Amino acid sequence: MNDDVGFSCTSCGKCCHDLKLPLSISEAVDWLERGGEVGVICDLMPWVDEPPLTDMVALRKKSLSFEATSGQLKVRVTPILVAQYEGPCPHLLSDFRCGQYESRPLACKIYPAELNPLQVFDPNSKLCPSDAWQAEIFIPLINQEVHLAIETMNKLSVLEVNAKANLCRIMNINSAALSNQGYVLHQPDRTTFQKALTEINDMIQSGTLPESSADWCVLTHLDVTAADLKSVGAVFEQIQLENLSKTVSIPNGIYIGFGG
Ligand code: SF4
Ligand code: SF4
């Protein structure tokens, strides 16, 4: 947890550059309306057995994902909507203040605090310069606004899983990378995205959102994983990386692989 951490933002602007910023559904609608780009990161986990009730990490992963299949393999898929941009965020002003401060996404309100209550807070993993942690007067990292943003984002992340699963279904998004091996960023065009979001909102309002389940294709760049997936009857596609961590284009998106 981050409760006893002191912090004072230096307005260096580093956290407002080159990010994939997680968004709720309503934030995605707003972001697109303001002219920004939104993508969908899909993360997939084989899910053969249910975890014990004492495995808090697995239970959190379960709550953020939906049940699906990949051929004969049972899996869970975590869909994350992200505002994507290279370079400075379109809302970043020249003096590094936020041009949308009052209506900035929850993720912006939370940073550099941790969203995940199970994650140990480590200032060294953050982009903030060292003087942000060394203010002479103690200012808590978690004030009331940050606390509320963490609570709201955690709740929405669980509540919106099925709506995001349906978004994937409507936009024909059905490929994902394995957790910790890479990720797939799907980049539907703006019109497709806005139409799908409207459809989802209509179904939510009318209470007709179905439980979504689909067959997913696992993308991997690792020979050993491809062999494992084949042996369990999963649907998969092997991606060729020219260099480690290099981005590879796939239809309507990119695949980024980690490690060897
Ligand atoms: S919306 Fe504001 S706080 Fe969030 S990344 Fe953009 S400039 Fe930074
Ligand atoms: S990286 Fe940290 S110190 Fe710099 S603007 Fe973001 S929150 Fe503030």
mmCIF file with all atom_site columns, C-alpha atoms and ligand atoms in Angstrom, residues 7-16 92 96 108 110-113 126-129 131-133 141, ligand 2:
data_model
loop_
_atom_site.group_PDB
_atom_site.id
_atom_site.type_symbol
_atom_site.label_atom_id
_atom_site.label_alt_id
_atom_site.label_comp_id
_atom_site.label_asym_id
_atom_site.label_entity_id
_atom_site.label_seq_id
_atom_site.pdbx_PDB_ins_code
_atom_site.Cartn_x
_atom_site.Cartn_y
_atom_site.Cartn_z
_atom_site.occupancy
_atom_site.B_iso_or_equiv
_atom_site.pdbx_formal_charge
_atom_site.auth_seq_id
_atom_site.auth_comp_id
_atom_site.auth_asym_id
_atom_site.auth_atom_id
_atom_site.pdbx_PDB_model_num
ATOM   1  C  CA  . PHE A 1 7   ? 4.891  13.021 -2.311  1.00 0.00 ? 7   PHE A CA  1
ATOM   2  C  CA  . SER A 1 8   ? 4.933  16.392 -4.019  1.00 0.00 ? 8   SER A CA  1
ATOM   3  C  CA  . CYS A 1 9   ? 4.515  16.483 -7.801  1.00 0.00 ? 9   CYS A CA  1
ATOM   4  C  CA  . THR A 1 10  ? 7.256  18.522 -9.495  1.00 0.00 ? 10  THR A CA  1
ATOM   5  C  CA  . SER A 1 11  ? 5.173  18.961 -12.678 1.00 0.00 ? 11  SER A CA  1
ATOM   6  C  CA  . CYS A 1 12  ? 7.992  17.430 -14.709 1.00 0.00 ? 12  CYS A CA  1
ATOM   7  C  CA  . GLY A 1 13  ? 5.382  16.077 -17.181 1.00 0.00 ? 13  GLY A CA  1
ATOM   8  C  CA  . LYS A 1 14  ? 7.100  12.705 -17.639 1.00 0.00 ? 14  LYS A CA  1
ATOM   9  C  CA  . CYS A 1 15  ? 3.953  10.730 -16.789 1.00 0.00 ? 15  CYS A CA  1
ATOM   10 C  CA  . CYS A 1 16  ? 2.063  12.600 -19.534 1.00 0.00 ? 16  CYS A CA  1
ATOM   11 C  CA  . LEU A 1 92  ? -0.530 18.607 -21.941 1.00 0.00 ? 92  LEU A CA  1
ATOM   12 C  CA  . PHE A 1 96  ? 3.336  20.939 -18.271 1.00 0.00 ? 96  PHE A CA  1
ATOM   13 C  CA  . CYS A 1 108 ? -4.114 10.424 -14.191 1.00 0.00 ? 108 CYS A CA  1
ATOM   14 C  CA  . ILE A 1 110 ? -4.071 8.118  -9.288  1.00 0.00 ? 110 ILE A CA  1
ATOM   15 C  CA  . TYR A 1 111 ? -0.511 8.272  -10.657 1.00 0.00 ? 111 TYR A CA  1
ATOM   16 C  CA  . PRO A 1 112 ? 2.038  7.706  -9.107  1.00 0.00 ? 112 PRO A CA  1
ATOM   17 C  CA  . ALA A 1 113 ? 0.026  5.803  -6.460  1.00 0.00 ? 113 ALA A CA  1
ATOM   18 C  CA  . LYS A 1 126 ? 7.784  5.463  -11.041 1.00 0.00 ? 126 LYS A CA  1
ATOM   19 C  CA  . LEU A 1 127 ? 8.742  8.159  -13.539 1.00 0.00 ? 127 LEU A CA  1
ATOM   20 C  CA  . CYS A 1 128 ? 8.811  10.894 -10.877 1.00 0.00 ? 128 CYS A CA  1
ATOM   21 C  CA  . PRO A 1 129 ? 12.185 12.541 -10.121 1.00 0.00 ? 129 PRO A CA  1
ATOM   22 C  CA  . ASP A 1 131 ? 12.895 15.361 -5.337  1.00 0.00 ? 131 ASP A CA  1
ATOM   23 C  CA  . ALA A 1 132 ? 9.185  14.525 -5.698  1.00 0.00 ? 132 ALA A CA  1
ATOM   24 C  CA  . TRP A 1 133 ? 9.654  12.076 -2.799  1.00 0.00 ? 133 TRP A CA  1
ATOM   25 C  CA  . LEU A 1 141 ? 0.492  10.618 -1.705  1.00 0.00 ? 141 LEU A CA  1
HETATM 26 S  S1  . SF4 B 2 .   ? 6.096  12.042 -13.317 1.00 0.00 ? 2   SF4 B S1  1
HETATM 27 FE FE1 . SF4 B 2 .   ? 5.527  12.353 -11.151 1.00 0.00 ? 2   SF4 B FE1 1
HETATM 28 S  S2  . SF4 B 2 .   ? 6.437  14.322 -10.614 1.00 0.00 ? 2   SF4 B S2  1
HETATM 29 FE FE2 . SF4 B 2 .   ? 6.414  14.236 -12.862 1.00 0.00 ? 2   SF4 B FE2 1
HETATM 30 S  S3  . SF4 B 2 .   ? 4.441  15.206 -13.428 1.00 0.00 ? 2   SF4 B S3  1
HETATM 31 FE FE3 . SF4 B 2 .   ? 4.052  12.998 -13.260 1.00 0.00 ? 2   SF4 B FE3 1
HETATM 32 S  S4  . SF4 B 2 .   ? 3.313  12.718 -11.152 1.00 0.00 ? 2   SF4 B S4  1
HETATM 33 FE FE4 . SF4 B 2 .   ? 4.327  14.724 -11.223 1.00 0.00 ? 2   SF4 B FE4 1
#
